[in-house]
Each structure stands twice: as C-alpha cells, then as structure tokens.
C-alpha cells in the first residue's frame, strides 16, 4: 500500500502495534516497495528478527524482500548522495537504499521516507533495484 505521506504510514502502523514503537524505517521501506500494509511489513520483519523499538538488521530486510517474492539487484552508485541519485536514477523503478543508520526507498525518482530532507544529503552505502517476479516495479 502506498501512503501519500510518511505521517499516514506511521499512523497506519501505530494503530496495530505498540504506540512507543520507533526505528521503523525498514518497515516503511518494505511496505513502500511491496505495496503491502505497514502492519504486514512490521509482522514480516518481526518474524525475521526485528527488535521492538530498536530497529531491523539489514540482513532481515533483504531476507524479507526475498520471502515476499522480490528480487534485489545491486546498483553501483559510486559514493553519490541520495539527492544526486534521485536525479540520475531510472524514474520507472524502485530502489532500496541504505545510508548510515537508516534505510529508505526511492521510487519514481522521489524519496519515500519520513527523513526525506535530511537523508537526501547522506552518502549512499548500498543500493538495490527492486523487482517482483523478475518484473521491474
């Protein structure tokens, strides 16, 4: 399910789980890429080792995509920032991006994340192009 704002995504998640929850950037990213509900994304990551109010290990996020029938292909971004990447990325694709201490999604050339302003200046550590059933999303 694509949420129009990150506040809508947060509120959708907090309806179903502990209201003290935080550090759920991986939950937002998984929901944005797979078009599933925030609750489903949270439960999938919890099943794979997400720690309440502490976040999700990157390996759990990558495994969640695989278990939800998504393929991720590594993209070499050569030290670009998120902002630089949004200008050159394929606007018809979705990307799962890791920056220091955080993950986010770029879809259609737009950062889909609550920290869109701050994260845009961060250097990308890792980037994957996302596919469902071998079709680009």
PDB file of C-alpha atoms in Angstrom:
ATOM      1  CA  UNK A   1       0.000   0.000   0.000  1.00  0.00           C
ATOM      2  CA  UNK A   2       1.472   3.341  -0.976  1.00  0.00           C
ATOM      3  CA  UNK A   3       0.941   6.051   1.604  1.00  0.00           C
ATOM      4  CA  UNK A   4       0.669   9.656   0.426  1.00  0.00           C
ATOM      5  CA  UNK A   5       2.676  10.940   3.388  1.00  0.00           C
ATOM      6  CA  UNK A   6       5.028   9.329   5.826  1.00  0.00           C
ATOM      7  CA  UNK A   7       2.828  10.550   8.671  1.00  0.00           C
ATOM      8  CA  UNK A   8      -0.023   8.449   7.208  1.00  0.00           C
ATOM      9  CA  UNK A   9       2.314   5.455   7.108  1.00  0.00           C
ATOM     10  CA  UNK A  10       3.342   6.000  10.725  1.00  0.00           C
ATOM     11  CA  UNK A  11      -0.262   6.354  11.909  1.00  0.00           C
ATOM     12  CA  UNK A  12      -1.289   3.216   9.993  1.00  0.00           C
ATOM     13  CA  UNK A  13       1.448   1.254  11.755  1.00  0.00           C
ATOM     14  CA  UNK A  14       0.788   2.637  15.234  1.00  0.00           C
ATOM     15  CA  UNK A  15      -2.883   1.551  15.027  1.00  0.00           C
ATOM     16  CA  UNK A  16      -1.741  -2.073  15.115  1.00  0.00           C
ATOM     17  CA  UNK A  17       1.307  -2.092  17.367  1.00  0.00           C
ATOM     18  CA  UNK A  18       2.800  -0.535  20.500  1.00  0.00           C
ATOM     19  CA  UNK A  19       2.497   3.255  20.266  1.00  0.00           C
ATOM     20  CA  UNK A  20       6.032   3.605  21.674  1.00  0.00           C
ATOM     21  CA  UNK A  21       7.454   1.968  18.533  1.00  0.00           C
ATOM     22  CA  UNK A  22      10.305   3.783  16.815  1.00  0.00           C
ATOM     23  CA  UNK A  23      13.156   2.987  14.430  1.00  0.00           C
ATOM     24  CA  UNK A  24      10.851   1.531  11.811  1.00  0.00           C
ATOM     25  CA  UNK A  25      12.448   2.840   8.610  1.00  0.00           C
ATOM     26  CA  UNK A  26      12.820  -0.740   7.328  1.00  0.00           C
ATOM     27  CA  UNK A  27       9.095  -1.309   7.902  1.00  0.00           C
ATOM     28  CA  UNK A  28       8.224   1.788   5.851  1.00  0.00           C
ATOM     29  CA  UNK A  29      10.659   0.748   3.102  1.00  0.00           C
ATOM     30  CA  UNK A  30       9.302  -2.811   2.895  1.00  0.00           C
ATOM     31  CA  UNK A  31       5.696  -1.551   2.742  1.00  0.00           C
ATOM     32  CA  UNK A  32       6.566   1.045   0.070  1.00  0.00           C
ATOM     33  CA  UNK A  33       8.368  -1.432  -2.205  1.00  0.00           C
ATOM     34  CA  UNK A  34       5.961  -4.369  -1.834  1.00  0.00           C
ATOM     35  CA  UNK A  35       2.733  -2.316  -1.662  1.00  0.00           C
ATOM     36  CA  UNK A  36       1.711  -4.214   1.472  1.00  0.00           C
ATOM     37  CA  UNK A  37       0.249  -2.717   4.645  1.00  0.00           C
ATOM     38  CA  UNK A  38       2.524  -1.317   7.338  1.00  0.00           C
ATOM     39  CA  UNK A  39       1.203  -3.964   9.713  1.00  0.00           C
ATOM     40  CA  UNK A  40       2.079  -6.805   7.339  1.00  0.00           C
ATOM     41  CA  UNK A  41       5.573  -5.370   6.759  1.00  0.00           C
ATOM     42  CA  UNK A  42       6.112  -4.967  10.519  1.00  0.00           C
ATOM     43  CA  UNK A  43       4.991  -8.530  11.242  1.00  0.00           C
ATOM     44  CA  UNK A  44       7.207  -9.947   8.462  1.00  0.00           C
ATOM     45  CA  UNK A  45      10.270  -8.150   9.811  1.00  0.00           C
ATOM     46  CA  UNK A  46       9.386  -9.120  13.386  1.00  0.00           C
ATOM     47  CA  UNK A  47       9.239 -12.747  12.253  1.00  0.00           C
ATOM     48  CA  UNK A  48      12.754 -12.327  10.815  1.00  0.00           C
ATOM     49  CA  UNK A  49      14.291 -10.833  13.956  1.00  0.00           C
ATOM     50  CA  UNK A  50      13.235  -7.188  14.161  1.00  0.00           C
ATOM     51  CA  UNK A  51      13.692  -5.923  17.719  1.00  0.00           C
ATOM     52  CA  UNK A  52      10.860  -3.774  19.116  1.00  0.00           C
ATOM     53  CA  UNK A  53      11.785  -0.077  19.381  1.00  0.00           C
ATOM     54  CA  UNK A  54      15.346  -0.853  18.230  1.00  0.00           C
ATOM     55  CA  UNK A  55      15.014  -1.464  14.505  1.00  0.00           C
ATOM     56  CA  UNK A  56      15.834  -4.104  11.913  1.00  0.00           C
ATOM     57  CA  UNK A  57      19.135  -5.550  10.772  1.00  0.00           C
ATOM     58  CA  UNK A  58      19.807  -5.088   7.062  1.00  0.00           C
ATOM     59  CA  UNK A  59      20.036  -8.846   6.544  1.00  0.00           C
ATOM     60  CA  UNK A  60      16.483  -9.260   7.883  1.00  0.00           C
ATOM     61  CA  UNK A  61      15.225  -6.593   5.466  1.00  0.00           C
ATOM     62  CA  UNK A  62      16.895  -8.259   2.497  1.00  0.00           C
ATOM     63  CA  UNK A  63      15.517 -11.654   3.539  1.00  0.00           C
ATOM     64  CA  UNK A  64      12.008 -10.169   3.876  1.00  0.00           C
ATOM     65  CA  UNK A  65      12.106  -8.983   0.255  1.00  0.00           C
ATOM     66  CA  UNK A  66      13.167 -12.436  -0.853  1.00  0.00           C
ATOM     67  CA  UNK A  67      10.410 -14.140   1.149  1.00  0.00           C
ATOM     68  CA  UNK A  68       7.846 -11.753  -0.351  1.00  0.00           C
ATOM     69  CA  UNK A  69       8.952 -12.817  -3.847  1.00  0.00           C
ATOM     70  CA  UNK A  70      11.016  -9.723  -4.675  1.00  0.00           C
ATOM     71  CA  UNK A  71      14.410  -9.698  -6.312  1.00  0.00           C
ATOM     72  CA  UNK A  72      17.004  -7.060  -5.485  1.00  0.00           C
ATOM     73  CA  UNK A  73      19.858  -6.254  -7.865  1.00  0.00           C
ATOM     74  CA  UNK A  74      22.902  -4.382  -6.566  1.00  0.00           C
ATOM     75  CA  UNK A  75      23.396  -0.927  -8.106  1.00  0.00           C
ATOM     76  CA  UNK A  76      26.841   0.690  -8.028  1.00  0.00           C
ATOM     77  CA  UNK A  77      26.291   4.318  -7.018  1.00  0.00           C
ATOM     78  CA  UNK A  78      29.973   5.274  -6.560  1.00  0.00           C
ATOM     79  CA  UNK A  79      29.683   7.500  -3.469  1.00  0.00           C
ATOM     80  CA  UNK A  80      26.643   9.513  -4.553  1.00  0.00           C
ATOM     81  CA  UNK A  81      24.275  11.173  -2.125  1.00  0.00           C
ATOM     82  CA  UNK A  82      20.582  10.316  -2.160  1.00  0.00           C
ATOM     83  CA  UNK A  83      19.835  13.683  -3.780  1.00  0.00           C
ATOM     84  CA  UNK A  84      22.360  13.079  -6.574  1.00  0.00           C
ATOM     85  CA  UNK A  85      20.977   9.592  -7.117  1.00  0.00           C
ATOM     86  CA  UNK A  86      17.365  10.792  -7.485  1.00  0.00           C
ATOM     87  CA  UNK A  87      18.444  12.951 -10.426  1.00  0.00           C
ATOM     88  CA  UNK A  88      20.053  10.096 -12.373  1.00  0.00           C
ATOM     89  CA  UNK A  89      18.023   7.020 -11.384  1.00  0.00           C
ATOM     90  CA  UNK A  90      15.505   5.236 -13.602  1.00  0.00           C
ATOM     91  CA  UNK A  91      12.240   7.055 -12.868  1.00  0.00           C
ATOM     92  CA  UNK A  92      10.231   3.888 -13.633  1.00  0.00           C
ATOM     93  CA  UNK A  93      11.987   1.815 -10.976  1.00  0.00           C
ATOM     94  CA  UNK A  94      12.049   1.433  -7.206  1.00  0.00           C
ATOM     95  CA  UNK A  95      15.258   1.341  -5.177  1.00  0.00           C
ATOM     96  CA  UNK A  96      16.002   0.155  -1.635  1.00  0.00           C
ATOM     97  CA  UNK A  97      18.800   2.336  -0.257  1.00  0.00           C
ATOM     98  CA  UNK A  98      20.986   2.105   2.833  1.00  0.00           C
ATOM     99  CA  UNK A  99      22.581   5.227   4.302  1.00  0.00           C
ATOM    100  CA  UNK A 100      24.356   5.414   7.657  1.00  0.00           C
ATOM    101  CA  UNK A 101      21.946   4.079  10.306  1.00  0.00           C
ATOM    102  CA  UNK A 102      18.908   4.225   8.043  1.00  0.00           C
ATOM    103  CA  UNK A 103      17.166   2.706   5.002  1.00  0.00           C
ATOM    104  CA  UNK A 104      14.784   4.364   2.578  1.00  0.00           C
ATOM    105  CA  UNK A 105      13.075   3.969  -0.784  1.00  0.00           C
ATOM    106  CA  UNK A 106      13.440   5.974  -3.974  1.00  0.00           C
ATOM    107  CA  UNK A 107      10.509   5.286  -6.272  1.00  0.00           C
ATOM    108  CA  UNK A 108       9.798   7.241  -9.408  1.00  0.00           C
ATOM    109  CA  UNK A 109      12.775   9.461  -8.599  1.00  0.00           C
ATOM    110  CA  UNK A 110      11.139  10.552  -5.311  1.00  0.00           C
ATOM    111  CA  UNK A 111      12.431   9.755  -1.808  1.00  0.00           C
ATOM    112  CA  UNK A 112       9.694   7.846   0.044  1.00  0.00           C
ATOM    113  CA  UNK A 113      10.725   8.317   3.647  1.00  0.00           C
ATOM    114  CA  UNK A 114       9.958  10.393   6.730  1.00  0.00           C
ATOM    115  CA  UNK A 115      13.509  11.788   6.722  1.00  0.00           C
ATOM    116  CA  UNK A 116      13.391  12.889   3.079  1.00  0.00           C
ATOM    117  CA  UNK A 117      15.005  16.270   3.737  1.00  0.00           C
ATOM    118  CA  UNK A 118      17.825  15.024   5.981  1.00  0.00           C
ATOM    119  CA  UNK A 119      18.561  11.755   4.199  1.00  0.00           C
ATOM    120  CA  UNK A 120      18.913  13.427   0.794  1.00  0.00           C
ATOM    121  CA  UNK A 121      22.324  14.785   1.786  1.00  0.00           C
ATOM    122  CA  UNK A 122      23.645  11.475   3.104  1.00  0.00           C
ATOM    123  CA  UNK A 123      26.049   9.318   1.105  1.00  0.00           C
ATOM    124  CA  UNK A 124      24.590   6.043  -0.094  1.00  0.00           C
ATOM    125  CA  UNK A 125      26.257   2.991   1.431  1.00  0.00           C
ATOM    126  CA  UNK A 126      24.325   0.412  -0.601  1.00  0.00           C
ATOM    127  CA  UNK A 127      21.606   0.485  -3.241  1.00  0.00           C
ATOM    128  CA  UNK A 128      19.425  -2.216  -4.784  1.00  0.00           C
ATOM    129  CA  UNK A 129      16.987  -2.024  -7.698  1.00  0.00           C
ATOM    130  CA  UNK A 130      13.792  -3.923  -6.826  1.00  0.00           C
ATOM    131  CA  UNK A 131      11.861  -6.379  -8.982  1.00  0.00           C
ATOM    132  CA  UNK A 132       8.802  -8.548  -8.399  1.00  0.00           C
ATOM    133  CA  UNK A 133       8.685 -11.897 -10.220  1.00  0.00           C
ATOM    134  CA  UNK A 134      11.510 -10.712 -12.467  1.00  0.00           C
ATOM    135  CA  UNK A 135       9.484  -7.645 -13.499  1.00  0.00           C
ATOM    136  CA  UNK A 136      10.703  -4.187 -12.643  1.00  0.00           C
ATOM    137  CA  UNK A 137       8.401  -2.339 -10.244  1.00  0.00           C
TER     138      UNK A 137
END
